[in-house]
Tab-separated table of C-alpha atoms in Angstrom:
chain	number	residue	atom	x	y	z
A	1	MET	CA	-39.202	-204.284	16.958
A	2	GLU	CA	-42.747	-205.740	14.802
A	3	ILE	CA	-42.575	-206.982	11.341
A	4	ASN	CA	-45.875	-207.215	9.650
A	5	VAL	CA	-46.113	-210.245	7.286
A	6	VAL	CA	-49.622	-210.769	6.154
A	7	GLU	CA	-48.617	-214.468	4.929
A	8	LYS	CA	-51.278	-217.575	4.534
A	9	VAL	CA	-50.083	-220.131	6.741
A	10	MET	CA	-50.906	-222.617	4.210
A	11	LYS	CA	-48.707	-221.130	1.253
A	12	VAL	CA	-45.950	-223.412	1.274
A	13	ASN	CA	-48.405	-226.262	0.868
A	14	ASP	CA	-50.395	-224.437	-1.590
A	15	GLU	CA	-47.345	-223.858	-3.974
A	16	LEU	CA	-46.254	-227.744	-3.585
A	17	ALA	CA	-49.914	-227.590	-4.457
A	18	GLN	CA	-49.769	-225.689	-7.443
A	19	GLY	CA	-47.048	-228.102	-8.543
A	20	VAL	CA	-48.734	-230.952	-8.676
A	21	ARG	CA	-51.476	-230.022	-9.880
A	22	GLU	CA	-49.587	-228.379	-12.769
A	23	ARG	CA	-47.089	-232.047	-12.991
A	24	LEU	CA	-50.581	-234.351	-13.560
A	25	ALA	CA	-52.330	-232.121	-15.681
A	26	LYS	CA	-48.745	-231.941	-18.409
A	27	ALA	CA	-49.130	-235.764	-18.050
A	28	GLY	CA	-52.572	-235.782	-18.992
A	29	VAL	CA	-53.394	-237.289	-15.364
A	30	VAL	CA	-57.066	-236.438	-13.240
A	31	GLY	CA	-55.949	-236.687	-9.632
A	32	LEU	CA	-58.598	-237.412	-6.702
A	33	ASN	CA	-58.196	-236.849	-4.016
A	34	PHE	CA	-60.589	-239.698	-1.566
A	35	ILE	CA	-61.367	-238.175	2.069
A	36	SER	CA	-63.401	-240.679	4.921
A	37	ALA	CA	-63.680	-241.395	7.624
A	38	PRO	CA	-61.066	-244.596	8.570
A	39	GLY	CA	-63.530	-247.706	7.477
A	40	SER	CA	-65.787	-246.105	5.623
A	41	GLY	CA	-64.261	-248.628	2.869
A	42	LYS	CA	-62.121	-245.474	0.713
A	43	THR	CA	-59.659	-248.751	-0.228
A	44	THR	CA	-62.882	-251.480	-1.230
A	45	LEU	CA	-64.700	-248.822	-3.566
A	46	ILE	CA	-60.881	-248.762	-5.139
A	47	GLU	CA	-60.244	-252.438	-5.749
A	48	THR	CA	-64.032	-252.725	-6.912
A	49	ALA	CA	-63.770	-250.271	-9.306
A	50	LEU	CA	-60.530	-251.469	-10.412
A	51	ARG	CA	-62.062	-254.920	-10.957
A	52	ASN	CA	-64.801	-253.771	-12.684
A	53	LEU	CA	-63.499	-251.072	-14.834
A	54	GLY	CA	-60.864	-253.698	-16.963
A	55	GLY	CA	-58.005	-251.401	-17.409
A	56	ALA	CA	-60.127	-247.924	-18.810
A	57	PRO	CA	-59.474	-245.627	-17.360
A	58	ARG	CA	-56.097	-246.484	-15.889
A	59	ILE	CA	-55.892	-246.037	-12.334
A	60	ALA	CA	-52.747	-245.333	-10.453
A	61	VAL	CA	-53.405	-245.067	-6.416
A	62	ILE	CA	-51.235	-243.667	-3.823
A	63	GLU	CA	-51.954	-244.879	0.185
A	64	GLY	CA	-51.790	-242.151	2.447
A	65	ASP	CA	-52.077	-243.918	5.704
A	66	PRO	CA	-50.476	-243.493	9.360
A	67	ASP	CA	-48.336	-246.996	8.952
A	68	THR	CA	-48.638	-250.356	7.550
A	69	THR	CA	-48.576	-250.819	3.584
A	70	LEU	CA	-51.643	-253.114	3.875
A	71	ASP	CA	-53.597	-250.733	1.451
A	72	ALA	CA	-51.380	-251.014	-0.702
A	73	GLU	CA	-50.721	-254.551	-0.929
A	74	ARG	CA	-54.063	-254.908	-1.449
A	75	ILE	CA	-54.212	-252.643	-4.488
A	76	ALA	CA	-51.259	-254.279	-5.866
A	77	ALA	CA	-53.276	-257.469	-6.025
A	78	CYS	CA	-55.918	-256.079	-8.257
A	79	GLY	CA	-52.883	-255.144	-10.818
A	80	ALA	CA	-52.798	-251.178	-10.579
A	81	PRO	CA	-49.115	-249.058	-9.918
A	82	VAL	CA	-49.484	-248.053	-6.116
A	83	THR	CA	-47.045	-246.042	-3.743
A	84	GLN	CA	-47.274	-245.962	0.441
A	85	VAL	CA	-47.052	-243.326	2.075
A	86	ASN	CA	-46.746	-243.704	5.709
A	87	THR	CA	-47.398	-240.635	7.406
A	88	ALA	CA	-45.793	-242.046	11.019
A	89	GLY	CA	-48.927	-241.215	12.738
A	90	GLY	CA	-49.425	-237.787	11.160
A	91	CYS	CA	-53.070	-237.589	10.642
A	92	HIS	CA	-53.157	-236.256	7.072
A	93	LEU	CA	-51.390	-235.956	3.549
A	94	GLU	CA	-49.579	-233.031	2.521
A	95	ALA	CA	-49.071	-232.117	-0.723
A	96	ASN	CA	-44.911	-232.288	-0.956
A	97	LEU	CA	-45.482	-236.413	0.381
A	98	VAL	CA	-48.147	-236.580	-3.054
A	99	ASN	CA	-45.384	-234.676	-4.957
A	100	ARG	CA	-42.187	-237.120	-3.515
A	101	ALA	CA	-44.976	-240.640	-4.649
A	102	LEU	CA	-45.391	-239.374	-7.648
A	103	ASP	CA	-41.921	-239.893	-8.574
A	104	GLY	CA	-42.237	-244.068	-8.575
A	105	PHE	CA	-45.011	-243.467	-11.816
A	106	ASP	CA	-44.872	-243.667	-15.152
A	107	LEU	CA	-47.291	-240.492	-15.389
A	108	GLU	CA	-48.107	-240.754	-19.389
A	109	GLN	CA	-49.435	-244.570	-18.235
A	110	ILE	CA	-51.672	-243.610	-16.236
A	111	ASP	CA	-55.387	-241.727	-16.542
A	112	LEU	CA	-56.158	-241.419	-13.228
A	113	MET	CA	-54.176	-241.017	-9.537
A	114	ILE	CA	-56.576	-241.528	-6.930
A	115	ILE	CA	-55.471	-239.979	-3.767
A	116	GLU	CA	-56.676	-242.108	-0.698
A	117	ASN	CA	-56.017	-239.748	2.261
A	118	VAL	CA	-55.811	-241.050	6.216
A	119	GLY	CA	-59.109	-241.696	7.142
A	120	ASN	CA	-60.293	-238.186	9.080
A	121	LEU	CA	-63.084	-236.083	8.547
A	122	VAL	CA	-61.142	-232.971	9.438
A	123	CYS	CA	-57.488	-232.486	8.884
A	124	PRO	CA	-56.985	-233.760	5.452
A	125	VAL	CA	-59.936	-231.116	4.150
A	126	SER	CA	-57.187	-228.044	4.916
A	127	PHE	CA	-54.313	-230.216	2.771
A	128	ASP	CA	-54.837	-228.999	-1.300
A	129	LEU	CA	-52.958	-232.389	-2.518
A	130	GLY	CA	-52.835	-231.078	-5.937
A	131	GLU	CA	-56.393	-232.663	-6.894
A	132	GLU	CA	-58.302	-231.856	-9.291
A	133	LYS	CA	-61.724	-233.564	-7.549
A	134	ARG	CA	-62.087	-234.323	-4.400
A	135	VAL	CA	-64.114	-237.550	-3.239
A	136	ALA	CA	-65.797	-237.729	0.116
A	137	VAL	CA	-67.130	-241.442	1.260
A	138	VAL	CA	-69.308	-241.734	3.987
A	139	SER	CA	-70.757	-245.592	5.116
A	140	THR	CA	-73.857	-245.751	6.196
A	141	THR	CA	-72.514	-247.502	9.819
A	142	GLU	CA	-71.101	-243.837	11.211
A	143	GLY	CA	-74.267	-241.980	10.835
A	144	HIS	CA	-76.308	-240.178	9.245
A	145	ASP	CA	-74.873	-236.832	10.939
A	146	LYS	CA	-72.107	-236.683	9.073
A	147	PRO	CA	-72.414	-234.075	7.225
A	148	ALA	CA	-73.853	-231.359	9.603
A	149	LYS	CA	-71.071	-232.077	11.963
A	150	TYR	CA	-68.118	-231.792	9.595
A	151	PRO	CA	-69.407	-229.009	7.365
A	152	LYS	CA	-65.838	-228.210	5.477
A	153	LEU	CA	-65.500	-231.478	3.658
A	154	PHE	CA	-69.084	-231.672	2.138
A	155	ARG	CA	-68.792	-228.373	1.160
A	156	THR	CA	-65.509	-229.613	-0.780
A	157	ALA	CA	-66.105	-232.582	-2.281
A	158	HIS	CA	-66.634	-232.672	-5.984
A	159	VAL	CA	-69.170	-235.918	-5.557
A	160	VAL	CA	-70.410	-237.739	-2.156
A	161	VAL	CA	-69.840	-241.945	-2.137
A	162	LEU	CA	-72.672	-243.195	0.499
A	163	ASN	CA	-71.116	-246.728	1.094
A	164	LYS	CA	-72.253	-249.700	2.451
A	165	ILE	CA	-75.954	-249.619	1.365
A	166	ASP	CA	-76.816	-253.035	1.771
A	167	LEU	CA	-76.664	-252.221	5.557
A	168	LEU	CA	-79.072	-249.771	5.693
A	169	PRO	CA	-81.879	-251.753	7.203
A	170	TYR	CA	-79.649	-253.187	9.958
A	171	VAL	CA	-78.640	-249.484	11.035
A	172	ASP	CA	-80.220	-245.652	12.196
A	173	PHE	CA	-78.991	-244.194	9.061
A	174	ASN	CA	-81.900	-242.189	7.673
A	175	ARG	CA	-81.094	-240.957	3.996
A	176	ASP	CA	-83.210	-237.885	3.843
A	177	ILE	CA	-81.755	-236.363	6.709
A	178	PHE	CA	-78.466	-237.002	4.757
A	179	ARG	CA	-79.353	-236.068	1.664
A	180	ASP	CA	-80.770	-233.246	2.861
A	181	SER	CA	-77.683	-231.638	5.040
A	182	LEU	CA	-75.621	-232.612	2.174
A	183	GLU	CA	-78.312	-230.355	-0.032
A	184	LYS	CA	-77.840	-227.190	2.455
A	185	LEU	CA	-74.042	-227.596	2.080
A	186	GLN	CA	-73.362	-227.424	-0.830
A	187	PRO	CA	-76.728	-227.195	-2.888
A	188	GLY	CA	-77.058	-230.072	-6.259
A	189	VAL	CA	-74.045	-232.068	-5.056
A	190	GLU	CA	-73.649	-235.215	-7.379
A	191	VAL	CA	-74.281	-237.950	-4.421
A	192	ILE	CA	-73.690	-241.996	-5.583
A	193	GLU	CA	-75.285	-244.866	-2.911
A	194	VAL	CA	-72.725	-248.075	-3.119
A	195	SER	CA	-72.165	-251.397	-1.705
A	196	CYS	CA	-69.845	-253.204	-3.000
A	197	THR	CA	-70.572	-256.215	-0.925
A	198	SER	CA	-74.328	-256.696	-2.951
A	199	GLY	CA	-73.210	-254.698	-6.214
A	200	GLU	CA	-75.713	-252.215	-6.105
A	201	GLY	CA	-75.178	-248.638	-7.363
A	202	VAL	CA	-71.491	-250.321	-8.874
A	203	GLU	CA	-71.922	-248.947	-12.117
A	204	ALA	CA	-72.689	-245.607	-10.995
A	205	TRP	CA	-69.347	-245.255	-9.232
A	206	CYS	CA	-67.521	-246.987	-12.134
A	207	ASP	CA	-69.090	-244.367	-14.516
A	208	TRP	CA	-68.126	-242.212	-12.471
A	209	LEU	CA	-64.802	-242.894	-12.215
A	210	ARG	CA	-64.891	-242.877	-16.590
A	211	ARG	CA	-66.372	-239.609	-16.709
A	212	ALA	CA	-63.627	-238.526	-14.198
A	213	GLY	CA	-60.892	-240.389	-15.972
A	214	LYS	CA	-61.636	-238.074	-19.380
A	215	GLY	CA	-60.926	-234.539	-17.836
B	1	MET	CA	-53.936	-232.557	15.053
B	2	HIS	CA	-53.208	-231.145	11.863
B	3	GLU	CA	-51.868	-228.136	14.585
B	4	PHE	CA	-48.609	-229.365	14.747
B	5	SER	CA	-48.138	-229.213	10.660
B	6	LEU	CA	-49.797	-225.550	11.026
B	7	VAL	CA	-47.017	-224.468	13.881
B	8	GLU	CA	-44.308	-225.943	11.584
B	9	SER	CA	-45.814	-223.749	8.794
B	10	ILE	CA	-45.814	-220.971	11.423
B	11	LEU	CA	-42.272	-221.504	12.252
B	12	THR	CA	-40.485	-221.739	9.083
B	13	SER	CA	-42.322	-218.153	8.303
B	14	VAL	CA	-41.015	-216.475	11.611
B	15	PHE	CA	-37.572	-217.569	11.602
B	16	ASP	CA	-37.137	-216.637	7.642
B	17	VAL	CA	-38.300	-213.374	9.408
B	18	ALA	CA	-36.327	-213.162	12.191
B	19	ARG	CA	-33.013	-213.885	9.359
B	20	GLN	CA	-33.933	-211.272	7.400
B	21	HIS	CA	-32.887	-209.089	10.515
B	22	GLY	CA	-30.662	-210.613	11.720
B	23	ASN	CA	-31.911	-213.485	14.090
B	24	PRO	CA	-32.831	-212.319	17.489
B	25	PRO	CA	-34.899	-213.382	19.807
B	26	VAL	CA	-38.422	-213.972	18.788
B	27	THR	CA	-40.773	-212.603	21.151
B	28	ARG	CA	-44.653	-212.436	19.925
B	29	VAL	CA	-46.373	-214.145	16.899
B	30	LYS	CA	-49.733	-212.908	15.628
B	31	LEU	CA	-51.971	-214.588	13.893
B	32	GLU	CA	-55.318	-213.864	12.089
B	33	VAL	CA	-57.210	-217.136	12.460
B	34	GLY	CA	-60.521	-217.538	10.480
B	35	ALA	CA	-63.590	-218.928	11.632
B	36	LEU	CA	-64.171	-221.776	9.279
B	37	GLN	CA	-60.732	-223.156	10.166
B	38	GLN	CA	-61.204	-226.170	11.918
B	39	VAL	CA	-58.301	-225.050	14.553
B	40	VAL	CA	-58.026	-225.038	18.554
B	41	PRO	CA	-56.404	-222.047	19.911
B	42	GLU	CA	-55.264	-224.042	22.864
B	43	ALA	CA	-54.004	-226.606	20.753
B	44	LEU	CA	-52.108	-224.322	18.189
B	45	GLU	CA	-50.690	-222.738	21.318
B	46	PHE	CA	-49.858	-226.170	22.284
B	47	ALA	CA	-48.319	-227.385	19.998
B	48	PHE	CA	-46.350	-223.472	19.006
B	49	ASN	CA	-44.942	-224.105	22.594
B	50	ALA	CA	-43.431	-227.526	22.079
B	51	ALA	CA	-42.375	-226.713	18.768
B	52	VAL	CA	-40.125	-223.468	20.096
B	53	LYS	CA	-38.732	-224.420	22.732
B	54	GLY	CA	-34.859	-224.618	22.688
B	55	THR	CA	-34.608	-221.970	19.453
B	56	SER	CA	-34.889	-218.459	19.421
B	57	ALA	CA	-38.631	-217.895	20.016
B	58	GLU	CA	-38.746	-220.347	22.404
B	59	GLY	CA	-41.058	-218.114	25.274
B	60	ALA	CA	-42.855	-216.182	22.374
B	61	VAL	CA	-45.955	-215.586	22.861
B	62	LEU	CA	-48.994	-217.049	20.806
B	63	ASP	CA	-51.342	-214.132	19.596
B	64	TRP	CA	-54.752	-214.872	17.678
B	65	THR	CA	-57.404	-212.577	16.451
B	66	GLU	CA	-60.527	-214.618	15.507
B	67	ILE	CA	-61.508	-213.531	11.513
B	68	PRO	CA	-65.395	-214.169	11.262
B	69	ALA	CA	-66.369	-215.696	8.444
B	70	ARG	CA	-67.838	-214.266	5.476
B	71	ILE	CA	-70.431	-215.531	2.800
B	72	GLN	CA	-71.371	-214.686	-0.486
B	73	CYS	CA	-75.232	-215.798	-1.955
B	74	PRO	CA	-74.206	-217.826	-4.748
B	75	ALA	CA	-78.222	-216.378	-5.979
B	76	CYS	CA	-78.410	-212.854	-4.856
B	77	HIS	CA	-74.541	-211.748	-4.308
B	78	ALA	CA	-75.337	-210.181	-1.018
B	79	THR	CA	-72.561	-210.833	1.687
B	80	TYR	CA	-73.325	-211.944	5.525
B	81	GLU	CA	-72.581	-213.601	8.324
B	82	PRO	CA	-73.778	-217.342	8.455
B	83	ALA	CA	-75.782	-217.841	11.408
B	84	ASP	CA	-75.099	-221.596	11.198
B	85	VAL	CA	-73.895	-224.468	9.571
B	86	PHE	CA	-75.895	-224.493	7.212
B	87	TRP	CA	-75.582	-221.225	5.082
B	88	VAL	CA	-79.009	-219.396	4.086
B	89	CYS	CA	-78.960	-215.690	2.919
B	90	PRO	CA	-80.146	-213.520	4.684
B	91	ASN	CA	-81.871	-211.091	2.006
B	92	CYS	CA	-82.984	-214.149	-0.324
B	93	GLU	CA	-83.161	-217.372	1.650
B	94	ALA	CA	-81.063	-218.972	-0.944
B	95	GLN	CA	-78.383	-221.793	0.285
B	96	GLY	CA	-74.733	-222.255	-0.103
B	97	GLY	CA	-72.095	-220.182	-1.461
B	98	LYS	CA	-68.594	-218.739	-1.291
B	99	ALA	CA	-66.818	-217.853	1.810
B	100	ILE	CA	-65.035	-214.514	1.458
B	101	ALA	CA	-64.010	-214.223	4.323
B	102	GLY	CA	-62.619	-216.830	7.608
B	103	ASP	CA	-61.152	-219.125	5.552
B	104	ASP	CA	-57.582	-218.133	6.213
B	105	ILE	CA	-54.769	-218.726	8.913
B	106	VAL	CA	-52.508	-215.884	8.199
B	107	LEU	CA	-49.603	-215.077	9.864
B	108	ALA	CA	-49.858	-210.983	10.740
B	109	SER	CA	-46.545	-210.085	12.414
B	110	VAL	CA	-43.971	-211.124	14.129
B	111	GLU	CA	-42.081	-209.609	17.059
B	112	LEU	CA	-38.561	-209.567	17.484
B	113	GLU	CA	-36.535	-208.449	20.154
B	114	ASP	CA	-35.140	-205.069	19.884
B	115	GLY	CA	-31.473	-204.758	20.519
B	116	GLU	CA	-31.138	-201.333	20.895
B	117	SER	CA	-33.839	-200.224	23.126
B	118	GLY	CA	-32.820	-203.734	25.556
B	119	GLN	CA	-30.157	-202.888	26.929
B	120	GLY	CA	-28.358	-200.322	28.699
B	121	VAL	CA	-31.008	-198.522	29.542
B	122	GLN	CA	-31.486	-197.905	33.858
């Protein structure tokens, strides 16, 4: 006996994500989902922003990693509220983990909730976490072909941060090819070039967060 | 790697359906997988077979149909099947656009062992 179902497999996650979205909106918090490969500098971008923004907007962070509390310790050292979520080897965050992590924050005291996803350019893209905006981070050492290889992320990102631009003279990274493929995947997508080491572009990055924090 | 998460969601729905029909063994699960979903069918099947071990769906067959991508052009609103990772409208050459099909994974149907026809004949 065949029973017709016709149900989206992501339904449970999508519904939970909608719950997170409503929870954040009710408290006036803007959720950001940071997605990148491991080692592209997501945590450093957050640290740099925390040190430069001086508390406005008020930022809290959910750190997703397969293991350890290393990233949460780095964020806590900058004075921001943070919760570490370990996925026990899992390759992405899901909405239920974020929903649970939100219990640990006083949402009324927060403007921006940064969710740093597990470093991975594939799996996190399929799981809505209830964020308002998706931030894709690529570093120059990863190569200019990342957008073409991982199109789904770059079609859905609200902003693309090109990180580690101080290394451009030393790596084989073609900015024109990078920008051109982004433009083909998502015409008009905003790109911010940053080096947390030299400080170049940090003000533009902080400014983007300020604008995001105003909802 | 997220195939295991997908299988978990699929099985939650599958066992819901089975429960509503008195919990007979599950013999077949049919999926529709969108071409834009970054899912490897072999990995999904591997995860499925591992997850159903020891359950009433052990041995069930996982069937899937690929649903081709369909893009709507942001400029002229024509719909087309993309030929490449970069979407270009064949009508007006505008880039980008919105996926209107092929971006979902859908549980289409669940086949349950039929108690009546499965017993006592011949």
